Short mmCIF file of C-alpha atoms in Angstrom, two decimals:
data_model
loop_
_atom_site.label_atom_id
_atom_site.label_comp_id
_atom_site.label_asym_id
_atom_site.label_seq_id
_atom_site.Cartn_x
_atom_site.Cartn_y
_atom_site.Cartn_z
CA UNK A 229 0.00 0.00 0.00
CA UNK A 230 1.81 3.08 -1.28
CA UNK A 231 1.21 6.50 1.09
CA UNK A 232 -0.27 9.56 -0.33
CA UNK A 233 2.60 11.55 -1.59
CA UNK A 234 3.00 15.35 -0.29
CA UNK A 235 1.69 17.84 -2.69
CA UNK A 236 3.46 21.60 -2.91
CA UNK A 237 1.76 24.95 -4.28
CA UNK A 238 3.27 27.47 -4.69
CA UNK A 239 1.10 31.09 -5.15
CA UNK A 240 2.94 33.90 -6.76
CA UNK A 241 1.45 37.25 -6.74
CA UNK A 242 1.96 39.09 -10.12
CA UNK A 243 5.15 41.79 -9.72
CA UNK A 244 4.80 45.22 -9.65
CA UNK A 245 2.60 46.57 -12.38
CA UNK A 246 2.47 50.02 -14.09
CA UNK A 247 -0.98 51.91 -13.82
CA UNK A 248 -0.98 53.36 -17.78
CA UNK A 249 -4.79 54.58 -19.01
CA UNK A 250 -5.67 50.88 -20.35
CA UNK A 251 -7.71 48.03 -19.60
CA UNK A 252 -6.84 46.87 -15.98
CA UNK A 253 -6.42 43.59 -17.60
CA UNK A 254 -3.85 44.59 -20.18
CA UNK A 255 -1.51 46.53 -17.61
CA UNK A 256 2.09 45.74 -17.96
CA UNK A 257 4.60 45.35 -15.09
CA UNK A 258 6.36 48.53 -13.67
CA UNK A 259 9.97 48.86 -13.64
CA UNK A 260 10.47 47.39 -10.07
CA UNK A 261 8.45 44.60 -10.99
CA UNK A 262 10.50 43.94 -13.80
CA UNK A 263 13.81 43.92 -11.34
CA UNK A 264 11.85 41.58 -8.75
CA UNK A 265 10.09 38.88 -11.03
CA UNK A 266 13.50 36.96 -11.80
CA UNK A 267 14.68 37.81 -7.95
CA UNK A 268 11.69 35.42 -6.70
CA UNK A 269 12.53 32.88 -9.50
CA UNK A 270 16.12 32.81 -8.11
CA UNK A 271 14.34 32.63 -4.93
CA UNK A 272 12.56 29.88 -6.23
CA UNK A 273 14.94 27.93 -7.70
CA UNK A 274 17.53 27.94 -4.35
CA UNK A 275 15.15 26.91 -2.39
CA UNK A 276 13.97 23.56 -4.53
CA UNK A 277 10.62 25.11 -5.71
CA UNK A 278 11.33 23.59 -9.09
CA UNK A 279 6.93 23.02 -10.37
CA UNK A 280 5.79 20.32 -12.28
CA UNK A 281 3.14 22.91 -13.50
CA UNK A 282 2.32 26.13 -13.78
CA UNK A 283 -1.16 28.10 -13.58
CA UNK A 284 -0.99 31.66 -15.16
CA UNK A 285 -3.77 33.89 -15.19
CA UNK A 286 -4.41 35.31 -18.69
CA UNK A 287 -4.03 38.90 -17.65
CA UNK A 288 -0.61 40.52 -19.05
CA UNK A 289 0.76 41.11 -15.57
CA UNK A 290 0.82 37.86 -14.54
CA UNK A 291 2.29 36.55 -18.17
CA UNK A 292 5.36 38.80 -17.91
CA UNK A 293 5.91 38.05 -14.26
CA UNK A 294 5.98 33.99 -15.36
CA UNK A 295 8.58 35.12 -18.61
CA UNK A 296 10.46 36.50 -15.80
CA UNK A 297 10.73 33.83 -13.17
CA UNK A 298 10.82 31.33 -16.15
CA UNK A 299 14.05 31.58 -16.72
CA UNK A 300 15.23 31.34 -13.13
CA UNK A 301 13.75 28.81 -12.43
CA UNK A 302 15.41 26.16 -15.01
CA UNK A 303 13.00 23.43 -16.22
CA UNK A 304 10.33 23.19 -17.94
CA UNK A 305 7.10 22.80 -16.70
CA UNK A 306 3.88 22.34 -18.24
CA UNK A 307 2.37 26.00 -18.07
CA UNK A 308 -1.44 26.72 -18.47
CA UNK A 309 -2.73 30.17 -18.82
CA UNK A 310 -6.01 30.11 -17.62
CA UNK A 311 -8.44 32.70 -18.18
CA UNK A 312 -10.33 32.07 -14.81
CA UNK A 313 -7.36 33.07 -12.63
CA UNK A 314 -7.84 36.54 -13.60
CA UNK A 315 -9.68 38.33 -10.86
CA UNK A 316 -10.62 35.05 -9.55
CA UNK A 317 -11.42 34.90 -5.60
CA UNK A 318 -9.84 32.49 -3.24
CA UNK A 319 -12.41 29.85 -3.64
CA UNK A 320 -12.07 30.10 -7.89
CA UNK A 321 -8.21 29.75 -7.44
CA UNK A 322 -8.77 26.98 -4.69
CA UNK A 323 -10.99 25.11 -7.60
CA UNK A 324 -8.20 25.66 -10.31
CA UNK A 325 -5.75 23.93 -7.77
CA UNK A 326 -8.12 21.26 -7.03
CA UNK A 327 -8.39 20.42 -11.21
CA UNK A 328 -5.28 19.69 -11.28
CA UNK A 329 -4.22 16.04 -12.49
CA UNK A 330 -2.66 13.76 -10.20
CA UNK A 331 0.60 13.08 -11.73
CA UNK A 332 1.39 16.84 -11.01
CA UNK A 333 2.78 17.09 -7.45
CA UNK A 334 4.18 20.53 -7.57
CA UNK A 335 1.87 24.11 -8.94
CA UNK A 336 2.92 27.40 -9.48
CA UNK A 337 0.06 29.62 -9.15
CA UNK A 338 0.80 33.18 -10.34
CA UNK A 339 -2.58 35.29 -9.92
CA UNK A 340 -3.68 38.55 -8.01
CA UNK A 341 -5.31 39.86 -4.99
CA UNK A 342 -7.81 39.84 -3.48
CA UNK A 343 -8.41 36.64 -4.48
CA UNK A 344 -4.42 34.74 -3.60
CA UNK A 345 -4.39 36.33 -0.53
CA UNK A 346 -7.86 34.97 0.85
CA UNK A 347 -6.71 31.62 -0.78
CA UNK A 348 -3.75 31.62 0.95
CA UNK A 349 -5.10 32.66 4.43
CA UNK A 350 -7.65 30.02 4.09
CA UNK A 351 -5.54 27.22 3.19
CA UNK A 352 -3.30 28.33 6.61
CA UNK A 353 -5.95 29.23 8.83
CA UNK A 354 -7.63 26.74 10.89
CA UNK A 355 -10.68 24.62 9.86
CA UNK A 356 -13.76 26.42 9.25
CA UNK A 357 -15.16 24.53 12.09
CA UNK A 358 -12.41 25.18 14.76
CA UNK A 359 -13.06 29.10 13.52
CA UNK A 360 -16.65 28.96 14.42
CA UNK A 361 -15.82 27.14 17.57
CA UNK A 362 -13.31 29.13 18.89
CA UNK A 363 -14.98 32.48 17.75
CA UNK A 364 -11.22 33.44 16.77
CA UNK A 365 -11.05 34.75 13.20
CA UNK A 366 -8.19 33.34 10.67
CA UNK A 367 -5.06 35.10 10.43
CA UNK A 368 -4.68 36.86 7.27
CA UNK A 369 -1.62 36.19 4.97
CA UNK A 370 -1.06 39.72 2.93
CA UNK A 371 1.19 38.98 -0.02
CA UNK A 372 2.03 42.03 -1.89
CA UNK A 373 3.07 42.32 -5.12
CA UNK A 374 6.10 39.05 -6.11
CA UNK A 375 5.15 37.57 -2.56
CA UNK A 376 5.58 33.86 -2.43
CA UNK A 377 3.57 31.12 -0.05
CA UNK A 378 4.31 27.87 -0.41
CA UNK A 379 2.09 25.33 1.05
CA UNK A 380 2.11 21.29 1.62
CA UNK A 381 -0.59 19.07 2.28
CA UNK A 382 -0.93 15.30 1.82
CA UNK A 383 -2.99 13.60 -1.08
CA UNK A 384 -3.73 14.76 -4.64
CA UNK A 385 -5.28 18.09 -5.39
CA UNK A 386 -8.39 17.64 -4.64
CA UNK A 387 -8.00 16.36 -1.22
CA UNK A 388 -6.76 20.23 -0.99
CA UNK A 389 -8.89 22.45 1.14
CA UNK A 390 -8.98 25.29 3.52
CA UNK A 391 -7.39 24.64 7.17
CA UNK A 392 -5.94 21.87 5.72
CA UNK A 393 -2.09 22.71 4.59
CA UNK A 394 0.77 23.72 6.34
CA UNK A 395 2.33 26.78 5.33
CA UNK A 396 6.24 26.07 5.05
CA UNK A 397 7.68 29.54 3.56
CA UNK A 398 6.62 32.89 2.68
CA UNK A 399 8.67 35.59 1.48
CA UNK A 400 8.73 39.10 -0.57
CA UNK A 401 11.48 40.64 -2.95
CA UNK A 402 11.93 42.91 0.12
CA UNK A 403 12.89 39.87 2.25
CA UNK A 404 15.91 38.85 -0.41
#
């Protein structure tokens, strides 16, 4: 009888992006995020982050922050952009995770706020239950823009859900 393997995701905010009269979609990274996107995928990559796959939301942000940490990295995972991770809230992103095939045991998930940030305090918080029992509310995890949370949990993705992983490293470009 073989033992549910550990599963890793990894949630990457976008980098820094510019604020030019366009569709907020369409925005481009700013000049600091263009210095911290291959910082984190250093980061990344010296810590043993390497992903088996990679989500992307569609928006342009989040595209040139991935052609950034990309090359960093070293590999090559698969990489889906997905057109639901843009704007998405936690429990979207939590779904996207959850889709993921089995023979995957490492995602990159490179979206925005709100959304990443209430994903990621939910997956570190406690149990929904133990929250209404205690009356204590969750923790929130803030990850500003190139912030990294990596998370583990045993099982395949959809055995992921909130209260239910252990948050094993966060950090910011700031932090490097």
């Amino acid at each position: 009888m073989a033992s549910d393997p550990t599963r890793r995701l990894i949630l990457l905010r976008h980098a820094k992006s510019d604020w030019p009269d366009m569709p907020d979609r369409d925005r481009p990274l700013a000049k600091r995020g263009r210095r911290d996107a291959p910082r984190i995928g250093r980061w990344l990559r010296e810590q043993g982050y390497q992903p088996d796959v990679v989500v992307v939301s569609a928006a342009t942000r989040t595209r040139q922050t991935w052609d950034l940490v990309a090359p960093e990295l070293g590999g090559s995972p698969a990489v889906h952009f997905e057109p639901r991770a843009y704007a998405a809230s936690g429990l979207t992103l939590l779904y996207l995770a959850q889709e993921l095939p089995k023979r995957y045991h490492t995602a990159l998930l490179i979206a925005h706020n709100p959304g990443l940030s209430d994903l990621a305090t939910s997956l570190a918080g406690p149990p929904e239950s133990e929250t209404a029992t205690n009356n204590g509310p969750r923790p929130a995890l803030s990850l500003p823009t190139a912030a990294v949370a990596v998370f583990e949990f045993p099982g395949d993705w959809p055995s992921l859900t909130p209260g239910h992983a252990r948050l094993t490293n966060l950090t910011t470009p700031a932090d490097l």
